[in-house]
mmCIF file of C-alpha atoms and ligand atoms in Angstrom:
data_model
loop_
_atom_site.group_PDB
_atom_site.id
_atom_site.type_symbol
_atom_site.label_atom_id
_atom_site.label_comp_id
_atom_site.label_asym_id
_atom_site.label_seq_id
_atom_site.Cartn_x
_atom_site.Cartn_y
_atom_site.Cartn_z
ATOM 1 C CA MET I 26 -55.416 -21.712 26.974
ATOM 2 C CA LYS I 27 -55.738 -25.498 26.983
ATOM 3 C CA LEU I 28 -52.559 -27.544 26.515
ATOM 4 C CA ILE I 29 -52.080 -28.519 22.900
ATOM 5 C CA ASN I 30 -49.551 -30.191 20.605
ATOM 6 C CA ILE I 31 -48.576 -28.641 17.265
ATOM 7 C CA ALA I 32 -47.087 -30.710 14.428
ATOM 8 C CA LEU I 33 -45.026 -28.838 11.858
ATOM 9 C CA ASP I 34 -43.877 -30.797 8.813
ATOM 10 C CA GLY I 35 -42.394 -29.955 5.449
ATOM 11 C CA PRO I 36 -39.410 -30.322 3.145
ATOM 12 C CA ALA I 37 -35.811 -29.384 3.959
ATOM 13 C CA ALA I 38 -34.957 -25.760 4.711
ATOM 14 C CA ALA I 39 -38.588 -24.600 4.599
ATOM 15 C CA GLY I 40 -38.007 -22.584 7.792
ATOM 16 C CA LYS I 41 -39.749 -25.036 10.100
ATOM 17 C CA SER I 42 -37.336 -24.759 13.014
ATOM 18 C CA THR I 43 -37.145 -20.952 12.908
ATOM 19 C CA ILE I 44 -40.934 -20.694 12.978
ATOM 20 C CA ALA I 45 -41.446 -23.526 15.471
ATOM 21 C CA LYS I 46 -39.049 -21.857 17.935
ATOM 22 C CA ARG I 47 -40.914 -18.547 17.721
ATOM 23 C CA VAL I 48 -44.359 -20.070 17.994
ATOM 24 C CA ALA I 49 -43.213 -22.113 21.002
ATOM 25 C CA ALA I 50 -41.715 -19.042 22.701
ATOM 26 C CA LYS I 51 -44.862 -16.967 22.132
ATOM 27 C CA LEU I 52 -47.097 -19.681 23.567
ATOM 28 C CA SER I 53 -44.727 -20.821 26.363
ATOM 29 C CA MET I 54 -44.550 -24.257 24.771
ATOM 30 C CA ILE I 55 -41.539 -26.548 24.299
ATOM 31 C CA TYR I 56 -39.988 -26.832 20.854
ATOM 32 C CA VAL I 57 -38.786 -30.297 19.802
ATOM 33 C CA ASP I 58 -36.518 -30.515 16.738
ATOM 34 C CA THR I 59 -36.874 -34.145 15.636
ATOM 35 C CA GLY I 60 -34.414 -33.748 12.738
ATOM 36 C CA ALA I 61 -31.688 -33.221 15.346
ATOM 37 C CA MET I 62 -32.375 -36.736 16.698
ATOM 38 C CA TYR I 63 -31.861 -38.287 13.250
ATOM 39 C CA ARG I 64 -28.783 -36.112 12.802
ATOM 40 C CA ALA I 65 -27.302 -37.334 16.118
ATOM 41 C CA ILE I 66 -27.754 -40.968 15.086
ATOM 42 C CA THR I 67 -26.169 -40.109 11.725
ATOM 43 C CA TYR I 68 -23.229 -38.518 13.531
ATOM 44 C CA LYS I 69 -22.684 -41.780 15.388
ATOM 45 C CA TYR I 70 -23.063 -43.816 12.165
ATOM 46 C CA LEU I 71 -20.272 -41.707 10.621
ATOM 47 C CA GLN I 72 -18.118 -42.058 13.757
ATOM 48 C CA ASN I 73 -18.584 -45.843 13.414
ATOM 49 C CA ASN I 74 -17.171 -45.734 9.860
ATOM 50 C CA LYS I 75 -20.632 -46.214 8.335
ATOM 51 C CA ASP I 76 -21.164 -49.637 9.879
ATOM 52 C CA GLU I 77 -24.435 -50.886 8.346
ATOM 53 C CA ASP I 78 -25.559 -52.891 11.392
ATOM 54 C CA PHE I 79 -28.319 -50.493 12.444
ATOM 55 C CA THR I 80 -29.725 -52.878 15.064
ATOM 56 C CA ASN I 81 -26.390 -52.876 16.835
ATOM 57 C CA LEU I 82 -26.084 -49.103 16.450
ATOM 58 C CA ILE I 83 -29.476 -48.459 18.052
ATOM 59 C CA ASN I 84 -29.032 -51.079 20.800
ATOM 60 C CA ASN I 85 -25.850 -49.333 21.862
ATOM 61 C CA THR I 86 -27.134 -45.784 21.746
ATOM 62 C CA THR I 87 -28.605 -43.526 24.390
ATOM 63 C CA LEU I 88 -30.152 -40.279 23.262
ATOM 64 C CA SER I 89 -31.809 -37.562 25.290
ATOM 65 C CA LEU I 90 -32.902 -33.978 24.859
ATOM 66 C CA THR I 91 -32.153 -31.289 27.395
ATOM 67 C CA TYR I 92 -33.069 -27.616 27.418
ATOM 68 C CA ASP I 93 -30.677 -24.757 28.031
ATOM 69 C CA ALA I 94 -32.197 -21.330 28.773
ATOM 70 C CA GLU I 95 -29.778 -19.635 26.357
ATOM 71 C CA LYS I 96 -29.008 -22.247 23.725
ATOM 72 C CA GLY I 97 -32.339 -24.070 23.556
ATOM 73 C CA GLN I 98 -32.587 -27.781 22.773
ATOM 74 C CA ARG I 99 -29.381 -29.786 23.269
ATOM 75 C CA ILE I 100 -28.896 -33.349 22.096
ATOM 76 C CA ILE I 101 -27.050 -35.699 24.407
ATOM 77 C CA LEU I 102 -25.731 -38.785 22.630
ATOM 78 C CA ASP I 103 -24.099 -41.437 24.815
ATOM 79 C CA GLU I 104 -23.623 -38.817 27.557
ATOM 80 C CA GLN I 105 -21.922 -36.329 25.213
ATOM 81 C CA ASP I 106 -23.488 -33.051 24.023
ATOM 82 C CA VAL I 107 -23.168 -33.374 20.221
ATOM 83 C CA THR I 108 -25.513 -30.510 19.267
ATOM 84 C CA ASP I 109 -22.774 -28.374 17.722
ATOM 85 C CA TYR I 110 -21.740 -31.112 15.265
ATOM 86 C CA LEU I 111 -25.172 -31.844 13.848
ATOM 87 C CA ARG I 112 -25.224 -29.225 11.072
ATOM 88 C CA GLU I 113 -21.937 -30.352 9.523
ATOM 89 C CA ASN I 114 -22.136 -31.153 5.799
ATOM 90 C CA ASP I 115 -21.192 -34.775 6.230
ATOM 91 C CA VAL I 116 -24.078 -35.292 8.663
ATOM 92 C CA THR I 117 -26.515 -33.362 6.414
ATOM 93 C CA ASN I 118 -25.576 -35.409 3.372
ATOM 94 C CA HIS I 119 -26.069 -38.783 5.091
ATOM 95 C CA VAL I 120 -29.032 -38.086 7.362
ATOM 96 C CA SER I 121 -31.791 -38.972 4.876
ATOM 97 C CA TYR I 122 -30.240 -42.377 4.315
ATOM 98 C CA VAL I 123 -29.868 -43.132 8.036
ATOM 99 C CA ALA I 124 -33.381 -41.795 8.750
ATOM 100 C CA SER I 125 -34.836 -44.256 6.218
ATOM 101 C CA LYS I 126 -33.837 -47.248 8.398
ATOM 102 C CA GLU I 127 -36.617 -48.951 10.324
ATOM 103 C CA GLN I 128 -34.597 -49.443 13.534
ATOM 104 C CA VAL I 129 -33.622 -45.771 13.566
ATOM 105 C CA ARG I 130 -37.187 -44.563 12.997
ATOM 106 C CA SER I 131 -38.832 -46.691 15.667
ATOM 107 C CA PHE I 132 -36.183 -45.628 18.200
ATOM 108 C CA ALA I 133 -36.696 -41.917 17.422
ATOM 109 C CA VAL I 134 -40.498 -42.042 17.113
ATOM 110 C CA GLU I 135 -40.862 -43.723 20.518
ATOM 111 C CA LYS I 136 -38.850 -40.938 22.146
ATOM 112 C CA GLN I 137 -40.817 -38.262 20.312
ATOM 113 C CA GLN I 138 -44.170 -39.700 21.402
ATOM 114 C CA GLU I 139 -42.945 -39.897 24.987
ATOM 115 C CA LEU I 140 -41.844 -36.239 24.873
ATOM 116 C CA ALA I 141 -45.224 -35.154 23.509
ATOM 117 C CA SER I 142 -47.302 -37.210 25.927
ATOM 118 C CA LYS I 143 -47.601 -34.347 28.432
ATOM 119 C CA LYS I 144 -48.677 -31.914 25.677
ATOM 120 C CA GLY I 145 -47.496 -28.317 25.274
ATOM 121 C CA ILE I 146 -45.108 -29.275 22.465
ATOM 122 C CA VAL I 147 -44.332 -27.743 19.069
ATOM 123 C CA MET I 148 -42.630 -30.538 17.140
ATOM 124 C CA ASP I 149 -41.093 -30.192 13.696
ATOM 125 C CA GLY I 150 -40.039 -32.911 11.276
ATOM 126 C CA ARG I 151 -41.263 -34.907 8.289
ATOM 127 C CA ASP I 152 -43.761 -37.420 9.727
ATOM 128 C CA ILE I 153 -45.060 -35.655 12.822
ATOM 129 C CA GLY I 154 -48.620 -35.083 11.577
ATOM 130 C CA THR I 155 -48.821 -38.430 9.773
ATOM 131 C CA VAL I 156 -47.117 -40.877 12.179
ATOM 132 C CA VAL I 157 -45.697 -39.421 15.399
ATOM 133 C CA LEU I 158 -48.656 -37.297 16.524
ATOM 134 C CA PRO I 159 -51.659 -38.268 14.380
ATOM 135 C CA ASN I 160 -53.915 -36.630 17.006
ATOM 136 C CA ALA I 161 -52.027 -33.320 17.171
ATOM 137 C CA ASP I 162 -54.341 -30.385 17.825
ATOM 138 C CA LEU I 163 -52.885 -28.418 14.910
ATOM 139 C CA LYS I 164 -50.947 -29.716 11.902
ATOM 140 C CA VAL I 165 -49.137 -27.365 9.562
ATOM 141 C CA TYR I 166 -47.367 -28.435 6.364
ATOM 142 C CA MET I 167 -44.863 -25.706 5.482
ATOM 143 C CA ILE I 168 -43.527 -25.352 1.964
ATOM 144 C CA ALA I 169 -41.451 -22.771 0.028
ATOM 145 C CA SER I 170 -39.902 -22.659 -3.437
ATOM 146 C CA VAL I 171 -36.575 -24.455 -3.736
ATOM 147 C CA GLU I 172 -34.922 -21.195 -4.875
ATOM 148 C CA GLU I 173 -35.997 -19.396 -1.737
ATOM 149 C CA ARG I 174 -35.054 -22.323 0.497
ATOM 150 C CA ALA I 175 -31.555 -22.376 -1.006
ATOM 151 C CA GLU I 176 -31.229 -18.612 -0.540
ATOM 152 C CA ARG I 177 -32.289 -18.865 3.110
ATOM 153 C CA ARG I 178 -29.782 -21.681 3.680
ATOM 154 C CA GLN I 179 -27.059 -19.588 2.025
ATOM 155 C CA LYS I 180 -27.815 -16.657 4.338
ATOM 156 C CA ASP I 181 -27.725 -18.974 7.381
ATOM 157 C CA ASN I 182 -24.363 -20.273 6.227
ATOM 158 C CA GLU I 183 -23.040 -16.736 5.707
ATOM 159 C CA LEU I 184 -23.954 -15.877 9.300
ATOM 160 C CA ARG I 185 -21.948 -18.899 10.409
ATOM 161 C CA GLY I 186 -18.991 -17.820 8.252
ATOM 162 C CA ILE I 187 -19.475 -20.611 5.700
ATOM 163 C CA GLU I 188 -19.363 -19.803 1.974
ATOM 164 C CA SER I 189 -21.766 -21.815 -0.185
ATOM 165 C CA ASN I 190 -22.803 -22.111 -3.803
ATOM 166 C CA ILE I 191 -26.508 -21.527 -4.458
ATOM 167 C CA GLU I 192 -26.793 -24.141 -7.249
ATOM 168 C CA GLN I 193 -25.150 -26.775 -5.062
ATOM 169 C CA LEU I 194 -27.462 -25.923 -2.161
ATOM 170 C CA LYS I 195 -30.499 -26.291 -4.442
ATOM 171 C CA GLU I 196 -29.281 -29.662 -5.603
ATOM 172 C CA GLU I 197 -28.617 -30.875 -2.037
ATOM 173 C CA ILE I 198 -32.071 -29.730 -0.883
ATOM 174 C CA GLU I 199 -33.811 -31.430 -3.830
ATOM 175 C CA THR I 200 -31.871 -34.650 -3.345
ATOM 176 C CA ARG I 201 -32.790 -34.780 0.340
ATOM 177 C CA ASP I 202 -36.480 -34.018 -0.383
ATOM 178 C CA ASN I 203 -36.606 -36.758 -2.999
ATOM 179 C CA TYR I 204 -35.144 -39.249 -0.592
ATOM 180 C CA ASP I 205 -37.422 -38.186 2.286
ATOM 181 C CA MET I 206 -40.566 -38.250 0.092
ATOM 182 C CA ASN I 207 -39.867 -41.602 -1.521
ATOM 183 C CA ARG I 208 -38.612 -43.744 1.342
ATOM 184 C CA GLU I 209 -40.683 -46.761 2.282
ATOM 185 C CA ILE I 210 -41.272 -46.001 5.966
ATOM 186 C CA SER I 211 -43.080 -42.799 6.986
ATOM 187 C CA PRO I 212 -42.254 -40.749 3.899
ATOM 188 C CA LEU I 213 -42.582 -36.982 3.995
ATOM 189 C CA LYS I 214 -46.123 -36.050 3.007
ATOM 190 C CA LYS I 215 -48.842 -33.687 4.049
ATOM 191 C CA ALA I 216 -51.283 -35.212 6.547
ATOM 192 C CA GLN I 217 -54.839 -35.132 5.239
ATOM 193 C CA ASP I 218 -55.914 -32.798 8.032
ATOM 194 C CA ALA I 219 -52.859 -30.497 7.861
ATOM 195 C CA VAL I 220 -53.039 -26.874 6.771
ATOM 196 C CA GLU I 221 -50.631 -26.180 3.912
ATOM 197 C CA LEU I 222 -48.681 -22.966 4.403
ATOM 198 C CA ASP I 223 -46.559 -21.615 1.535
ATOM 199 C CA THR I 224 -43.934 -19.325 3.072
ATOM 200 C CA THR I 225 -42.360 -18.198 -0.222
ATOM 201 C CA GLY I 226 -41.851 -14.436 -0.075
ATOM 202 C CA LYS I 227 -43.162 -14.171 3.498
ATOM 203 C CA SER I 228 -41.257 -12.839 6.501
ATOM 204 C CA ILE I 229 -40.632 -14.890 9.645
ATOM 205 C CA GLU I 230 -42.985 -12.581 11.523
ATOM 206 C CA THR I 231 -45.813 -13.031 9.009
ATOM 207 C CA VAL I 232 -45.573 -16.832 9.067
ATOM 208 C CA THR I 233 -45.342 -16.898 12.872
ATOM 209 C CA ASN I 234 -48.450 -14.721 13.125
ATOM 210 C CA GLU I 235 -50.343 -16.900 10.659
ATOM 211 C CA ILE I 236 -49.710 -19.953 12.822
ATOM 212 C CA LEU I 237 -50.584 -18.074 16.020
ATOM 213 C CA ALA I 238 -53.881 -17.118 14.383
ATOM 214 C CA MET I 239 -54.546 -20.811 13.602
ATOM 215 C CA VAL I 240 -53.880 -21.660 17.260
ATOM 216 C CA GLU I 241 -56.342 -19.005 18.385
ATOM 217 C CA GLN I 242 -59.011 -20.537 16.190
ATOM 218 C CA ILE I 243 -58.727 -23.926 17.843
ATOM 219 C CA ASN I 244 -58.782 -22.544 21.392
HETATM 220 O O1 LIG D 27 -35.178 -31.102 9.750
HETATM 221 P P1 LIG D 27 -33.753 -31.546 9.426
HETATM 222 O O2 LIG D 27 -33.229 -30.981 8.141
HETATM 223 O O3 LIG D 27 -32.800 -31.329 10.554
HETATM 224 O O4 LIG D 27 -33.890 -33.136 9.209
HETATM 225 C C1 LIG D 27 -32.793 -33.906 8.833
HETATM 226 C C2 LIG D 27 -33.257 -35.187 8.170
HETATM 227 O O5 LIG D 27 -33.810 -36.072 9.132
HETATM 228 C C3 LIG D 27 -34.282 -35.078 7.059
HETATM 229 O O6 LIG D 27 -33.684 -34.908 5.783
HETATM 230 C C4 LIG D 27 -35.045 -36.363 7.134
HETATM 231 C C5 LIG D 27 -34.880 -36.798 8.575
HETATM 232 N N1 LIG D 27 -36.077 -36.591 9.385
HETATM 233 C C6 LIG D 27 -37.045 -37.560 9.328
HETATM 234 O O7 LIG D 27 -36.921 -38.519 8.563
HETATM 235 N N2 LIG D 27 -38.141 -37.478 10.128
HETATM 236 C C7 LIG D 27 -38.297 -36.427 10.951
HETATM 237 N N3 LIG D 27 -39.375 -36.374 11.746
HETATM 238 C C8 LIG D 27 -37.320 -35.400 11.008
HETATM 239 C C9 LIG D 27 -36.222 -35.509 10.182
#
């Protein structure tokens, strides 16, 4: 099989990372979770008491991705592994705002393009097919109903021992989507040449197989 790059975009909690991980494992490719990069920068923004000087924040930040055989992608921020803090509510509720800043986006996009330059990458995010990898070999735009996305998020939370209210989760997901779709720089949207995949009511295995079938068609 020739080396390819796959771009996987879509709204919050559409199952992108779950599917991207499986597709990458099946095809011996590397999975890159770009949301985690924006989350790490948001974590630092919160640690800095929400200082609004984003130029200063980015100029004083080092960020790298490493891979652990068991735990997968790890995010190293200023020499500290912050991966386990990135799903905290405070980070989730501020990440769309921080990710809308020009300095933050150009810093993250440059790293993402560098990572993908050797090919063999499955990258998920919001602007991968439109901005980061406009020449990706396959672009998938994954969607699902907001009800189902909230239910999936609630189940994820349950597994992590966190109780959550379904109506609140729906509201948080919709707020984040609105922000991500309406920001000025690189808003979330389907690339013209992306395949739209509605995962509502479909199992992880079904969606994974649908994407694997798309990969076979391009090879
Ligand atoms: O995929 P995620 O939920 O971890 O992403 C967190 C946020 O980061 C998302 O609400 C918007 C932002 N993001 C982005 O702007 N561009 C990307 N390529 C990935 C994420």
